[in-house]
Short mmCIF file of C-alpha atoms and ligand atoms in Angstrom, two decimals:
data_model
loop_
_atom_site.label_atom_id
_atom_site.label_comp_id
_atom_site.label_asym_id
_atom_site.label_seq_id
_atom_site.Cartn_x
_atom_site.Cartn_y
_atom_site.Cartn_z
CA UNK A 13 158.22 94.27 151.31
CA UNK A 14 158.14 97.79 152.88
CA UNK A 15 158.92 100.89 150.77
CA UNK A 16 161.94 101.92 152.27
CA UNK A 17 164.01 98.63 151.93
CA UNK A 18 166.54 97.23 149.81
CA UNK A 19 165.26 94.39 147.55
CA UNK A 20 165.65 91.68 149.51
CA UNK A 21 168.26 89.36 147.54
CA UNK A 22 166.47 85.62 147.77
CA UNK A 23 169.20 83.69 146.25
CA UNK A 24 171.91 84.81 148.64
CA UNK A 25 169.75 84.33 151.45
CA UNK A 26 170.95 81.63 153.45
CA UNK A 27 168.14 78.59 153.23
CA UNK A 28 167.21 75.21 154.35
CA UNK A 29 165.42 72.75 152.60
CA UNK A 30 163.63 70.20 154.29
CA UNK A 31 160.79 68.63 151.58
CA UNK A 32 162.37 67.45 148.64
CA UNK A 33 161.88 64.66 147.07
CA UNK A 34 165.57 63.40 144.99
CA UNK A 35 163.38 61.76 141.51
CA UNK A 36 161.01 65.13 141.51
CA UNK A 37 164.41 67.30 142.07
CA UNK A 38 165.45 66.73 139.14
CA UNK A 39 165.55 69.14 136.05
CA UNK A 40 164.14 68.12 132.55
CA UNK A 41 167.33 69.76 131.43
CA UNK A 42 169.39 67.53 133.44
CA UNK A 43 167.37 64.31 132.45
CA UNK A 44 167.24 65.19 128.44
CA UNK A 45 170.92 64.99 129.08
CA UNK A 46 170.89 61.75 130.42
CA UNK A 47 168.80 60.43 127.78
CA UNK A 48 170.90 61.87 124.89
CA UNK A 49 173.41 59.96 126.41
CA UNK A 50 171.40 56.81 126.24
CA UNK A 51 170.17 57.16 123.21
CA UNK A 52 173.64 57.60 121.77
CA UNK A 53 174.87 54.00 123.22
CA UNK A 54 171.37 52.69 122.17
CA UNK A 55 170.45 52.21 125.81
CA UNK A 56 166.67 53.66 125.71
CA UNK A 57 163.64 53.44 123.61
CA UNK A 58 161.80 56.34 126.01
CA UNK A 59 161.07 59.81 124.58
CA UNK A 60 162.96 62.80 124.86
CA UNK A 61 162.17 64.37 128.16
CA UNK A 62 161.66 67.42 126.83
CA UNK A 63 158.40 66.21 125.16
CA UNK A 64 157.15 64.09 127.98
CA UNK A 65 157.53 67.39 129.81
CA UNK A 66 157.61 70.23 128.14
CA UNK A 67 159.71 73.25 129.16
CA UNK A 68 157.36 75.71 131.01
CA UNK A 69 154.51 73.39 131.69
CA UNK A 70 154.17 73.04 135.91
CA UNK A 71 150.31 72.13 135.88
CA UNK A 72 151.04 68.33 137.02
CA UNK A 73 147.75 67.52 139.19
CA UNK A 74 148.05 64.33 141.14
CA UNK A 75 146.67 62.28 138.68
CA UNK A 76 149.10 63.20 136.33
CA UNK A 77 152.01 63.62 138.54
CA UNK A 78 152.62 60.48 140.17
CA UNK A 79 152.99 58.52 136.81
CA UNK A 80 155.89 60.32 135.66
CA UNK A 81 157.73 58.77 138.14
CA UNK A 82 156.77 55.38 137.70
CA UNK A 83 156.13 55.37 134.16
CA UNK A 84 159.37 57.52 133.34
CA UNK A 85 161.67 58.92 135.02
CA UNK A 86 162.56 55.50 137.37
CA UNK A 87 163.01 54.01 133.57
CA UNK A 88 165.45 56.59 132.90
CA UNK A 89 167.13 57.11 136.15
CA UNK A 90 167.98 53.08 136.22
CA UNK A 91 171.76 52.42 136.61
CA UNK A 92 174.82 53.92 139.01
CA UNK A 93 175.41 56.69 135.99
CA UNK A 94 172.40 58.43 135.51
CA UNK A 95 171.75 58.26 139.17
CA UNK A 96 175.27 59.42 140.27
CA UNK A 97 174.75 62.01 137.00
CA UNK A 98 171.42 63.75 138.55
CA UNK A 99 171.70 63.65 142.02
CA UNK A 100 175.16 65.47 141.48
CA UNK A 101 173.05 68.18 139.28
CA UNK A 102 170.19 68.16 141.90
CA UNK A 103 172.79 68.94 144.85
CA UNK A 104 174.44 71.59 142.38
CA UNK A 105 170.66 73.40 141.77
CA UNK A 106 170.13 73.61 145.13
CA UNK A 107 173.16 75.07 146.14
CA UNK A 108 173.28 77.59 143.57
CA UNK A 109 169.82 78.83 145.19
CA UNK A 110 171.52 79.70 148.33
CA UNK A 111 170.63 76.49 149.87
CA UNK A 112 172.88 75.47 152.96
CA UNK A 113 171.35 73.00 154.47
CA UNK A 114 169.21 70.40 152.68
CA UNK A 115 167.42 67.11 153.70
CA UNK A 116 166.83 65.58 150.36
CA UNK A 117 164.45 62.03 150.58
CA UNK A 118 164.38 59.33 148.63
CA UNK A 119 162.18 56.06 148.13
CA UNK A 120 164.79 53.02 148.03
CA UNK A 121 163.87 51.15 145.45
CA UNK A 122 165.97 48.20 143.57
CA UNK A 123 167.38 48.04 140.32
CA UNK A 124 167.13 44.32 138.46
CA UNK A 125 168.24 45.61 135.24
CA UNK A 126 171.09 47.35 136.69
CA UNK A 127 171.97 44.48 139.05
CA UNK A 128 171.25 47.27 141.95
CA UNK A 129 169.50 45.85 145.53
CA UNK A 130 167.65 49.28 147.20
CA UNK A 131 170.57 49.17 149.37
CA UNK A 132 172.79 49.88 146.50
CA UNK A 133 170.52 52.56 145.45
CA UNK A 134 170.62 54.37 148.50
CA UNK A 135 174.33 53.90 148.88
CA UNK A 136 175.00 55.61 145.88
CA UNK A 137 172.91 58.80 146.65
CA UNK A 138 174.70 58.51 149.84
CA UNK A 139 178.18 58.94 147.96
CA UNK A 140 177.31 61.52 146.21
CA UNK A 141 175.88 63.18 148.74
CA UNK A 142 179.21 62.50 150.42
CA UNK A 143 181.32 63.93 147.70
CA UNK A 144 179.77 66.86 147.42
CA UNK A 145 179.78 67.72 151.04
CA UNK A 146 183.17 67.41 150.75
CA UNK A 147 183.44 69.83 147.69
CA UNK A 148 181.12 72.14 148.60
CA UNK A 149 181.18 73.52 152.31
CA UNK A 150 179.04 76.29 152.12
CA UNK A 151 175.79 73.39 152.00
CA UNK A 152 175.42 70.00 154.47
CA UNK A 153 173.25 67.59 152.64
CA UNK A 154 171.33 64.54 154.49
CA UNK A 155 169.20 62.10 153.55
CA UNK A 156 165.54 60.44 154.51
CA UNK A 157 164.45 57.54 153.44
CA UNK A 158 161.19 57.46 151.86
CA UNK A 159 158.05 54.74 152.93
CA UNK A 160 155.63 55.22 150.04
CA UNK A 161 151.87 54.68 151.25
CA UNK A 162 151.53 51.59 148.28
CA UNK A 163 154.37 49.58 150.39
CA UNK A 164 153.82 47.06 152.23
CA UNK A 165 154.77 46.28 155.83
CA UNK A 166 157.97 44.08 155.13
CA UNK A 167 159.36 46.48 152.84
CA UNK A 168 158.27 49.60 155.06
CA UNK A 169 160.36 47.63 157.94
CA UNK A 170 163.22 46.76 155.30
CA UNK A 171 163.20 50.79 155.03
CA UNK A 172 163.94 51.31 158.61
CA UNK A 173 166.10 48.65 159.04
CA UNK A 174 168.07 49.78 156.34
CA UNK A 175 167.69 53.47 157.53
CA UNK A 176 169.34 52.64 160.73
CA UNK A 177 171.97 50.50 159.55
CA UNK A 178 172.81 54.21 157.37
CA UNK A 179 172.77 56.50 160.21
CA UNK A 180 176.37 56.74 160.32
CA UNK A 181 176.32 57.32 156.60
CA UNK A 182 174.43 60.13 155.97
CA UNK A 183 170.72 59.27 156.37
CA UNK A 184 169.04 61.19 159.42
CA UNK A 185 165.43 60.22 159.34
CA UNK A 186 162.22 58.56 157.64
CA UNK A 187 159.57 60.44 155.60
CA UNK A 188 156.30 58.79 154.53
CA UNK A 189 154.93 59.81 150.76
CA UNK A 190 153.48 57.93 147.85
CA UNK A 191 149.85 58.84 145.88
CA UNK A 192 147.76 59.87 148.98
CA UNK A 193 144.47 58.72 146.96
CA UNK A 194 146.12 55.27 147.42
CA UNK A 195 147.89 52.80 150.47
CA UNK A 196 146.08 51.78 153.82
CA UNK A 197 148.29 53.83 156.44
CA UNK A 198 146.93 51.33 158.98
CA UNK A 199 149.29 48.16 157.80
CA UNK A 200 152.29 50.49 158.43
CA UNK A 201 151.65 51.47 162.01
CA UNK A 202 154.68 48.63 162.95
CA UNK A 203 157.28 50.22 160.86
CA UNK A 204 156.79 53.94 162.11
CA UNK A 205 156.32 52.42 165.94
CA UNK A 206 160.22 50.32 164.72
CA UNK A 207 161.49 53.74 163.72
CA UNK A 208 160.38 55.29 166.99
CA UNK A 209 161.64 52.30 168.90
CA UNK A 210 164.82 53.18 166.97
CA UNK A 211 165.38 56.86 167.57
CA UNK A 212 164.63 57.62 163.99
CA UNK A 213 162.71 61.03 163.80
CA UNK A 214 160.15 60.55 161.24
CA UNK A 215 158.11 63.41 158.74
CA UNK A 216 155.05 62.34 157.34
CA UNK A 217 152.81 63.69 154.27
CA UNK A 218 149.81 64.81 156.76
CA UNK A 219 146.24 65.79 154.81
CA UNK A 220 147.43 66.29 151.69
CA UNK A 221 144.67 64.97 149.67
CA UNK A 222 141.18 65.08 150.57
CA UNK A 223 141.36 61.39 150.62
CA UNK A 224 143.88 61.30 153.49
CA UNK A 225 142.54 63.49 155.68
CA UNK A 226 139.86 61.22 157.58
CA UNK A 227 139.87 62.04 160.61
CA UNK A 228 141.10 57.98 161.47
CA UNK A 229 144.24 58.55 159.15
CA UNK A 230 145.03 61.55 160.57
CA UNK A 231 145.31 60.52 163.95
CA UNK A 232 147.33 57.15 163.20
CA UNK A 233 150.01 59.06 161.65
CA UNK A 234 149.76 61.66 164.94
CA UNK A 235 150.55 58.15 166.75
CA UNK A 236 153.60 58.10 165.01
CA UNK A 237 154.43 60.54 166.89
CA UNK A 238 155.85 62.18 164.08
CA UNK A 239 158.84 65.21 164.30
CA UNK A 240 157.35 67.02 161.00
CA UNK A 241 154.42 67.20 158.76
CA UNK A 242 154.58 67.25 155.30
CA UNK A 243 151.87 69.73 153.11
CA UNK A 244 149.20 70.31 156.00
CA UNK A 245 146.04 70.73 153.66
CA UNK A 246 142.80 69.57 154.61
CA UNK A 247 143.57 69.83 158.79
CA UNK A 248 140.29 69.80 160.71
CA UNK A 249 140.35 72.68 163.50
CA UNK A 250 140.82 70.57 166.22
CA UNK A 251 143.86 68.31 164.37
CA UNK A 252 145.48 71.71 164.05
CA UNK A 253 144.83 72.56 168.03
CA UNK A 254 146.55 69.86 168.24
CA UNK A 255 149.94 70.11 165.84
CA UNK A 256 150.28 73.74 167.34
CA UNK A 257 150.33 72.43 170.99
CA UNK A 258 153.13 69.87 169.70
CA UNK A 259 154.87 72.47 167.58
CA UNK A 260 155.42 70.28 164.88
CA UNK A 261 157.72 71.48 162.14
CA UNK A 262 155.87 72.19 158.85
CA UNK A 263 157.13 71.85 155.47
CA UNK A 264 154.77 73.68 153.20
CA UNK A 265 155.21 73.95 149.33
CA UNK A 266 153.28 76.58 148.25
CA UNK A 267 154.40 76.19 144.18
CA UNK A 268 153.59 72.26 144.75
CA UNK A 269 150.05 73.01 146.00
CA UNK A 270 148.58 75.73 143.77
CA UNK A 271 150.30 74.25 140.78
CA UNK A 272 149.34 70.75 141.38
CA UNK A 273 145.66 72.41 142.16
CA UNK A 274 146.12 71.09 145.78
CA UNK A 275 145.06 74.33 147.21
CA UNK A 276 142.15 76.70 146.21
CA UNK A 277 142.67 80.54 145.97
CA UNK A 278 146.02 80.73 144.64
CA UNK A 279 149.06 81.78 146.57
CA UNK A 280 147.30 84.29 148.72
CA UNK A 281 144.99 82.07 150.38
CA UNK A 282 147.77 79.65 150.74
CA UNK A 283 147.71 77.94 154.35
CA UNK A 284 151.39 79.16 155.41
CA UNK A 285 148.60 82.60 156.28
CA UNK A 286 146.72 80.55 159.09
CA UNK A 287 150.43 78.71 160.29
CA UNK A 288 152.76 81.48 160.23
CA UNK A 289 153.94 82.76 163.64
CA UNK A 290 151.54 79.80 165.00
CA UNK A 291 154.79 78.84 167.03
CA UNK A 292 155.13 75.58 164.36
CA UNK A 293 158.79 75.95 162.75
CA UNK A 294 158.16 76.60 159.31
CA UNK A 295 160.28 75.46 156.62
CA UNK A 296 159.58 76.69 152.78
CA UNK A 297 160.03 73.85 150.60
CA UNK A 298 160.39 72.88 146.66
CA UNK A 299 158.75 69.13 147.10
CA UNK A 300 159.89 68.52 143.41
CA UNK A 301 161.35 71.81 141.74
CA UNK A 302 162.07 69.47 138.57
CA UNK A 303 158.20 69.11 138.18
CA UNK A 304 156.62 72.34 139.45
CA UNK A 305 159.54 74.62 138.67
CA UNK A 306 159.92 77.08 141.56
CA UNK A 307 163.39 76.95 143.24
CA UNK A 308 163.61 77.58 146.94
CA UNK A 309 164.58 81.17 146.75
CA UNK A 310 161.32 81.48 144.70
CA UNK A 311 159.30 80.51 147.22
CA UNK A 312 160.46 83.09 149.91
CA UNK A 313 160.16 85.77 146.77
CA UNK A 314 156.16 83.90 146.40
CA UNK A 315 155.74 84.56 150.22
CA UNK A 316 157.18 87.98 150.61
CA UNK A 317 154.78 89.73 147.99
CA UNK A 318 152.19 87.21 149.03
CA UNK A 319 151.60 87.94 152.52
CA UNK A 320 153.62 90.99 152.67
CA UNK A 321 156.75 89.60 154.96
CA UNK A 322 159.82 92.53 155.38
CA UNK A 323 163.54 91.80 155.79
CA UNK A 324 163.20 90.93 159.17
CA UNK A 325 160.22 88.50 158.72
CA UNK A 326 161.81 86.75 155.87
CA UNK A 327 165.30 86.28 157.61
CA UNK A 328 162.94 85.36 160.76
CA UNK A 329 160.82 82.56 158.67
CA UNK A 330 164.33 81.28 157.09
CA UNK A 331 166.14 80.48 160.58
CA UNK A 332 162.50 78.98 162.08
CA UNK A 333 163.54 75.52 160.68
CA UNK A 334 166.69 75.02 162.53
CA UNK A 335 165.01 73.76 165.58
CA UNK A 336 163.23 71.37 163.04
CA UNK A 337 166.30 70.02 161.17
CA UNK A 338 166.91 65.92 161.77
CA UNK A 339 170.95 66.98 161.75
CA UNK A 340 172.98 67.41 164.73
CA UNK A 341 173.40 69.82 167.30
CA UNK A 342 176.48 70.87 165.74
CA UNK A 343 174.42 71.39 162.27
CA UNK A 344 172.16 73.45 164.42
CA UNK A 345 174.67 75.65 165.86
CA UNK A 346 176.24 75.86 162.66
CA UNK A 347 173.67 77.34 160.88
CA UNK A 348 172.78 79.47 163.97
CA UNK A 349 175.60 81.16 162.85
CA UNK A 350 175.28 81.51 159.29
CA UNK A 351 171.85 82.24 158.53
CA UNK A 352 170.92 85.78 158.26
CA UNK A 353 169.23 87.99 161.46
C1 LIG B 421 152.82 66.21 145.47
N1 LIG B 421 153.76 65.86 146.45
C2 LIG B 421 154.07 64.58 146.78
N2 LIG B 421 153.24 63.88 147.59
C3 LIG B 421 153.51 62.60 147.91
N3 LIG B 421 154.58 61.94 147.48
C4 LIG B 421 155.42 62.59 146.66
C5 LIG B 421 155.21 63.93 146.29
N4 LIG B 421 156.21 64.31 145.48
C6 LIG B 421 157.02 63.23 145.34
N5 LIG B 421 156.54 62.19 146.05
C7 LIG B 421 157.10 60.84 146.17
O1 LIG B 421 158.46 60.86 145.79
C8 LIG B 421 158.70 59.92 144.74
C9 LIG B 421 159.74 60.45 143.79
O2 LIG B 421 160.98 60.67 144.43
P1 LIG B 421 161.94 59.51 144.93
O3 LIG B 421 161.93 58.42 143.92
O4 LIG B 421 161.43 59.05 146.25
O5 LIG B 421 163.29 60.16 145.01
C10 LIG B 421 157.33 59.73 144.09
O6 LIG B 421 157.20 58.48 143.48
C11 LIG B 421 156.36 59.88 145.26
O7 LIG B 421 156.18 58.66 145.92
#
């Protein structure tokens, strides 16, 4: 920030979120809350969130992140309660950050003890996401649906079938996530070329691991002709040549990759240096604030003393995502209007 300016107020800055994922979103306040709950109608043997993860520790690396999800918080988050309960609180976080626009993704998954199909899952985000929209004018809320890199090819198609068949509900687009150290990207290539063949813009987790960066993976998921690219680590030269001269929109999560040891050098040496003004839309994101802790508002605060950004360059780095946003024109134009110059 320069001398001479007012402290730039990060909360009431007007943001979009475009990289988070709805299970990582969540707070461990929010899901010890759920489990009191359960444990008081003796519906849950699992341990107190709170001590699976404890308050103040964001250090997840990917060997210890992934699990939480599949070991405990799906095992928590497992009926139309708790997952009505937290996405409600996840929508109310981010929209107490300032956030008015958000693209929150989700892997569909289905439900056996709760009777739920993955279509039922993903409907019921959807009606909360509805509801709140409704309540709460000030933020539009989306939704992608996730294709984890474990999946296989029927259930990646299922995805965009069932994507499509949502459109008119609330779900804008298709991300591609999951453990990048695991999955063969190559068995999917007929689901992203069904989502193309669909209209559905896609966002993929691009070089986020050392182990998915080869320069073969890479360019299949360029062949997807992807909208956005999730992360953006380990990018060989020419690869980035490449996403600058398609001015792909970049969702970079700074907190994500030094806490999760993604990165090396800490925030400073954080690629958002090499991309920004590259003439890629950039859009700060959280990736999963209930994990690594840093809300949205945070991250602009990060980048400001980081790489010294002023007003104008912060208010300049919030509206660069518009262009990138899987919502309407009228979303666009909307947001033209109320995000800060
Ligand atoms: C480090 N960053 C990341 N990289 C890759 N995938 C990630 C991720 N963070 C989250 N997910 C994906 O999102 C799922 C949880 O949310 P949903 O159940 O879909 O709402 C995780 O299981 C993982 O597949």
């Amino acid at each position: 920030m320069e001398e001479t300016e007012q402290p730039l107020d990060f909360q009431a800055l007007p943001k979009i979120e475009l990289h988070a994922h709805l299970s990582g979103s969540i707070s461990r306040e929010c899901l010890h809350e759920v489990w009191v709950q359960k444990r008081e109608r003796g519906e849950t043997t699992l341990e107190d969130p709170l001590i699976v993860m404890p308050q103040g520790k964001f250090d997840y690396n990917l060997e210890t992140f992934f699990p939480l999800f599949s070991k405990y918080i799906y095992a928590l988050c497992n009926d139309i309660p708790s997952l009505t309960y937290t996405t409600t609180s996840v929508l109310e976080a981010f929209h107490a950050d300032g956030v008015v626009y958000l693209e929150l993704r989700t892997t569909p998954r289905a439900i056996p003890s709760a009777n739920l199909t993955s279509e039922d899952y993903v409907r019921t985000i959807l009606s909360c996401i509805a509801a709140f929209n409704t309540t709460h004018t000030s933020m539009r809320t989306s939704l992608l649906l996730s294709i984890d890199r474990r999946h296989s090819l029927p259930t990646a198609l299922a995805i965009v079938s069932l994507a499509s068949t949502l459109r008119t509900s609330g779900v804008v687009g298709i991300d591609l996530c999951g453990d990048p150290s695991v999955g063969e990207i190559s068995s999917l290539v007929p689901a992203f070329h069904a989502a193309r063949a669909q209209g559905l813009p896609c966002t993929l987790h691009f070089a986020e691991a050392p182990q998915s960066s080869s320069p073969e993976e890479l360019q299949t998921l360029l062949s997807f002709a992807p909208e956005r690219l999730g992360h953006v680590i380990h990018v060989p030269e020419d690869v980035r040549g490449e996403i600058e001269r398609r001015k792909l929109g970049l969702e970079l999560c700074l907190s994500c990759n030094v806490h999760a040891g993604m990165v090396v050098g800490g925030f400073g040496e954080h690629h958002f240096g090499w991309w920004w003004r590259r003439g890629c839309p950039i859009a700060l994101s959280t990736d999963d604030v209930g994990v690594f802790g840093s809300s949205l508002s945070n991250e602009y605060a990060l980048v400001a003393k980081h790489f010294g950004l002023n007003r104008r360059d912060i208010c300049e780095l919030a509206r660069s995502p518009i262009e990138a946003i899987f919502g309407s024109e009228e979303d666009k134009n909307w947001l033209r209007k109320r995000m800060w110059v």
